[in-house]
mmCIF file of C-alpha atoms in Angstrom:
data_model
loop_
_atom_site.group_PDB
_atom_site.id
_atom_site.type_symbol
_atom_site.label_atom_id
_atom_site.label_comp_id
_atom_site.label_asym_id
_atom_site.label_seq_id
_atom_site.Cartn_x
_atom_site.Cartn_y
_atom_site.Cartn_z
ATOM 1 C CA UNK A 20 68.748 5.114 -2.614
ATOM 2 C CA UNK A 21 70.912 1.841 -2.494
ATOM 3 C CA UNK A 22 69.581 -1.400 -3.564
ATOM 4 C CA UNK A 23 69.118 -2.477 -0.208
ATOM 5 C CA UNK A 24 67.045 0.223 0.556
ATOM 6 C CA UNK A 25 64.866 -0.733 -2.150
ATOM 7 C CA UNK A 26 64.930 -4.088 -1.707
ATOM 8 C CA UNK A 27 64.250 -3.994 2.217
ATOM 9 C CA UNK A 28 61.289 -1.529 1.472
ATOM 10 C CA UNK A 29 59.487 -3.504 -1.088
ATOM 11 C CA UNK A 30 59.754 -6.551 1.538
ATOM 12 C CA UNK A 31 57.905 -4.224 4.019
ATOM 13 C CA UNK A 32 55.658 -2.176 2.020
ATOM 14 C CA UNK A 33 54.001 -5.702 0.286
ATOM 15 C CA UNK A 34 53.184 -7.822 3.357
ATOM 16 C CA UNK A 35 51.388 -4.441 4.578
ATOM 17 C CA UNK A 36 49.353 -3.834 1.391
ATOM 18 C CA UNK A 37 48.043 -7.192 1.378
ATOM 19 C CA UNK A 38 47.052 -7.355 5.591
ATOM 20 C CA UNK A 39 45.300 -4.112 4.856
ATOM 21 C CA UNK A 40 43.487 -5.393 1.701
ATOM 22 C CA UNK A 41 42.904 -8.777 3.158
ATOM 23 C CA UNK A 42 41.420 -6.601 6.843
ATOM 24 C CA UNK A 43 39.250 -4.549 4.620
ATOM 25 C CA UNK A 44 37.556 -6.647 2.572
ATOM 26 C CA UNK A 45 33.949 -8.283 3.731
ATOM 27 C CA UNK A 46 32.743 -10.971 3.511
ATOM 28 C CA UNK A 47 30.467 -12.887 0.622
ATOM 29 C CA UNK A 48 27.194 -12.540 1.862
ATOM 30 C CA UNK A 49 24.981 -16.062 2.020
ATOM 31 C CA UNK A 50 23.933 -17.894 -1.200
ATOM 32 C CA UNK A 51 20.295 -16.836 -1.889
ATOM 33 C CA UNK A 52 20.064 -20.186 -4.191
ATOM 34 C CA UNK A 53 16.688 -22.145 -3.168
ATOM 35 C CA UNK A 54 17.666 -25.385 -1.056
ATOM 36 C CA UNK A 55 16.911 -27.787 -3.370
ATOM 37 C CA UNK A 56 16.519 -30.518 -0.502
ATOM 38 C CA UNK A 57 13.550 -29.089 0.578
ATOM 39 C CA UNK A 58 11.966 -28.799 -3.427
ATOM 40 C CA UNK A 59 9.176 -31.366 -4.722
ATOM 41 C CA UNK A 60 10.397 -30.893 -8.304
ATOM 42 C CA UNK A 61 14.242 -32.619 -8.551
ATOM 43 C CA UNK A 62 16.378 -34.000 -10.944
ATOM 44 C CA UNK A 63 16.469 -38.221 -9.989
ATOM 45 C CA UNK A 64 19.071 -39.827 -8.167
ATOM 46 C CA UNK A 65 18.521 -42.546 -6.252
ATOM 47 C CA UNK A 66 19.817 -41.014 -3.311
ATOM 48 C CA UNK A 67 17.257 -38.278 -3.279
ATOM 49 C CA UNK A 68 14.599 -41.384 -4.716
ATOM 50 C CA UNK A 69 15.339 -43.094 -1.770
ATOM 51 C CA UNK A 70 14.763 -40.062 0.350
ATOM 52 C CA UNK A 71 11.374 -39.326 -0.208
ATOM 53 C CA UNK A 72 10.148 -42.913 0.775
ATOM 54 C CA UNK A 73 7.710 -41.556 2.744
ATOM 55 C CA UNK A 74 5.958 -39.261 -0.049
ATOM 56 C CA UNK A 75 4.334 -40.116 -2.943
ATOM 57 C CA UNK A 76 7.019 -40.236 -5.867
ATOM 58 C CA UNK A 77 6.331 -39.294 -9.261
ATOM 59 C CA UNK A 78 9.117 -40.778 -11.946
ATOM 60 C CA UNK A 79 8.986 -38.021 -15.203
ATOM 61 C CA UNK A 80 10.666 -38.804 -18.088
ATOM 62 C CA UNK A 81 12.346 -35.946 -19.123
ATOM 63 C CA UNK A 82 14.462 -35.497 -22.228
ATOM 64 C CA UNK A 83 16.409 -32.133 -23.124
ATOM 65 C CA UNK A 84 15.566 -32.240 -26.874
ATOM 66 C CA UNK A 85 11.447 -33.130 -26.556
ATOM 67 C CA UNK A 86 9.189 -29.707 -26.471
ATOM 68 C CA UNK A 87 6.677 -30.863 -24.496
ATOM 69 C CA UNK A 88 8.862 -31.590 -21.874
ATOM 70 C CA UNK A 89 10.069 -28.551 -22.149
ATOM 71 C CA UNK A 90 7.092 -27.213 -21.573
ATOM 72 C CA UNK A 91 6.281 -29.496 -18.621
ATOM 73 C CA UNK A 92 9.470 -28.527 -17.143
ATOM 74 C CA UNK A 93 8.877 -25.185 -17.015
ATOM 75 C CA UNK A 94 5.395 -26.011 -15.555
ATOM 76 C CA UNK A 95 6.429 -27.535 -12.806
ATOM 77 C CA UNK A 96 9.759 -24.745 -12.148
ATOM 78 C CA UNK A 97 7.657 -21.554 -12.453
ATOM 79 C CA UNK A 98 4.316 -23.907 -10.198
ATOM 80 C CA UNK A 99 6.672 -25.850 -7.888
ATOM 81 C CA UNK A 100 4.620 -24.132 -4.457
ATOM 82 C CA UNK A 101 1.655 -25.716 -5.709
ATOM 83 C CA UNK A 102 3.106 -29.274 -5.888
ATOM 84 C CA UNK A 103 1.446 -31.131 -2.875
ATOM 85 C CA UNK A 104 3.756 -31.344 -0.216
ATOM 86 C CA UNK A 105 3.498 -34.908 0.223
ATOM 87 C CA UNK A 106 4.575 -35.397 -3.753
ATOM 88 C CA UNK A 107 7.592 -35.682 -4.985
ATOM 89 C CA UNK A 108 7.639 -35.157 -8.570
ATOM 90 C CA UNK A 109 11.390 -36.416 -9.949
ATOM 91 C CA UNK A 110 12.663 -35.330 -13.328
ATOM 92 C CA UNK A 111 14.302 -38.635 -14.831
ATOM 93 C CA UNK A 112 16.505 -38.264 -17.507
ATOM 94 C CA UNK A 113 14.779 -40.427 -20.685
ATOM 95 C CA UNK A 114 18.236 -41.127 -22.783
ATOM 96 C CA UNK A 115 20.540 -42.253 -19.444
ATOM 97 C CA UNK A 116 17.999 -43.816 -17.151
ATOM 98 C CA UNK A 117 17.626 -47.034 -19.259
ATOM 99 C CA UNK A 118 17.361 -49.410 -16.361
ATOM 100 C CA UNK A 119 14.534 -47.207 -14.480
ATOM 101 C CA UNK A 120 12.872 -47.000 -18.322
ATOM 102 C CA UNK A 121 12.761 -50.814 -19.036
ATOM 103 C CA UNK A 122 11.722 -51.472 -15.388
ATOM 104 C CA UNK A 123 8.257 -49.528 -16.036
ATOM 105 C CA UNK A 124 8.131 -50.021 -20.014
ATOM 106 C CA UNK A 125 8.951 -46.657 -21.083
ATOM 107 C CA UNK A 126 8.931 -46.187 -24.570
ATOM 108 C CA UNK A 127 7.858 -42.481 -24.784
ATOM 109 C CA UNK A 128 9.727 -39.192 -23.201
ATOM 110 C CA UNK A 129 6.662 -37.376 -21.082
ATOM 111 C CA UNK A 130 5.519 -40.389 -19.230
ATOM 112 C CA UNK A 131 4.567 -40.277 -15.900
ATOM 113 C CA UNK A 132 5.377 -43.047 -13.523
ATOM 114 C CA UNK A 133 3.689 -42.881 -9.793
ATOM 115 C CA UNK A 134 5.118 -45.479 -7.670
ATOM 116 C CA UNK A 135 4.795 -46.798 -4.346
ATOM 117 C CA UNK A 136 7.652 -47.023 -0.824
ATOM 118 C CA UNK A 137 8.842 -50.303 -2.736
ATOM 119 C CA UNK A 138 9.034 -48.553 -6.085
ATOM 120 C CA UNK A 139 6.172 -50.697 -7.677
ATOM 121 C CA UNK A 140 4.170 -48.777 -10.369
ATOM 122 C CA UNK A 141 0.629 -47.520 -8.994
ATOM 123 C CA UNK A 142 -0.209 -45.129 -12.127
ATOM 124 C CA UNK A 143 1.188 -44.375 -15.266
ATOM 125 C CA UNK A 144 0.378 -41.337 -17.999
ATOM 126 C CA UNK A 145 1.529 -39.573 -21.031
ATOM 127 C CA UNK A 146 1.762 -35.659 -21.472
ATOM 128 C CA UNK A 147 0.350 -33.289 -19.383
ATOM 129 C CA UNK A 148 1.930 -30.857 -16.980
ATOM 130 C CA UNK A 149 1.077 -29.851 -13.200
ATOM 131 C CA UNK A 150 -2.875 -29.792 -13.327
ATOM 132 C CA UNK A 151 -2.549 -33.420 -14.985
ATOM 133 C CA UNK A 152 -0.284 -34.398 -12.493
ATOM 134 C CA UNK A 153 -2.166 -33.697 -9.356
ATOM 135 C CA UNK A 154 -5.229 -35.182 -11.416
ATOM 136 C CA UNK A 155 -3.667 -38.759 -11.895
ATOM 137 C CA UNK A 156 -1.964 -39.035 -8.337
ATOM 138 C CA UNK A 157 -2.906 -41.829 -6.273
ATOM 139 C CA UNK A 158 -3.901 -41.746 -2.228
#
């Protein structure tokens, strides 16, 4: 077989083998990750803070090396259905949100800041997970 031969056959024989792997293949079925836009436990931004004027907001501050909030997390992942669905509960992260910390005198990881559509403080609490939570909210 002569070079050109080979050459020419390759050319064909590759385009072909990919069409028929690319027509054969199906595709990736939907994500089955929850929405997280629809969730009442969520990581702060102000974005999403700004979002859920119209519920009652919870500020917790949250840090990844304190056990009990570790705990509380874990609460309020594995219990999220039985978050009201007019709460909002939104994890705040204790060692970057410095601002949102002086603003309502945080000094301790765990807290528990309710606030109101302008973001004033209505209620705040130490400890406690999603039974505590639902005790302290405010109408």
């Amino acid at each position: 077989m002569s070079a050109k031969a080979v050459i020419l056959a390759f050319l064909i024989l590759i385009p072909t083998a990919a069409a028929g792997y690319l027509f054969t293949q199906k595709p990736n079925p939907p994500s089955q990750l929850q929405d997280t836009t629809q969730s009442n436990y969520v990581d702060y931004t102000p974005a999403a803070f700004a979002a859920a004027i119209n519920k009652r907001r919870v500020l917790y501050f949250y840090a990844t090396w304190c056990p009990t909030c570790s705990v509380a997390n874990e609460d309020f992942t594995v219990n999220a259905a039985q978050i009201p669905t007019d709460v909002v509960i939104f994890r705040t992260d204790y060692d970057r949100e410095t601002t949102l910390k002086a603003k309502y005198g945080i000094t301790y990881q765990h807290t528990f800041v309710q606030v109101d559509t302008n973001g004033n403080e209505l209620a705040k609490w130490n400890g406690g997970g999603l039974n505590e939570l639902i005790n302290q909210l405010t109408n």
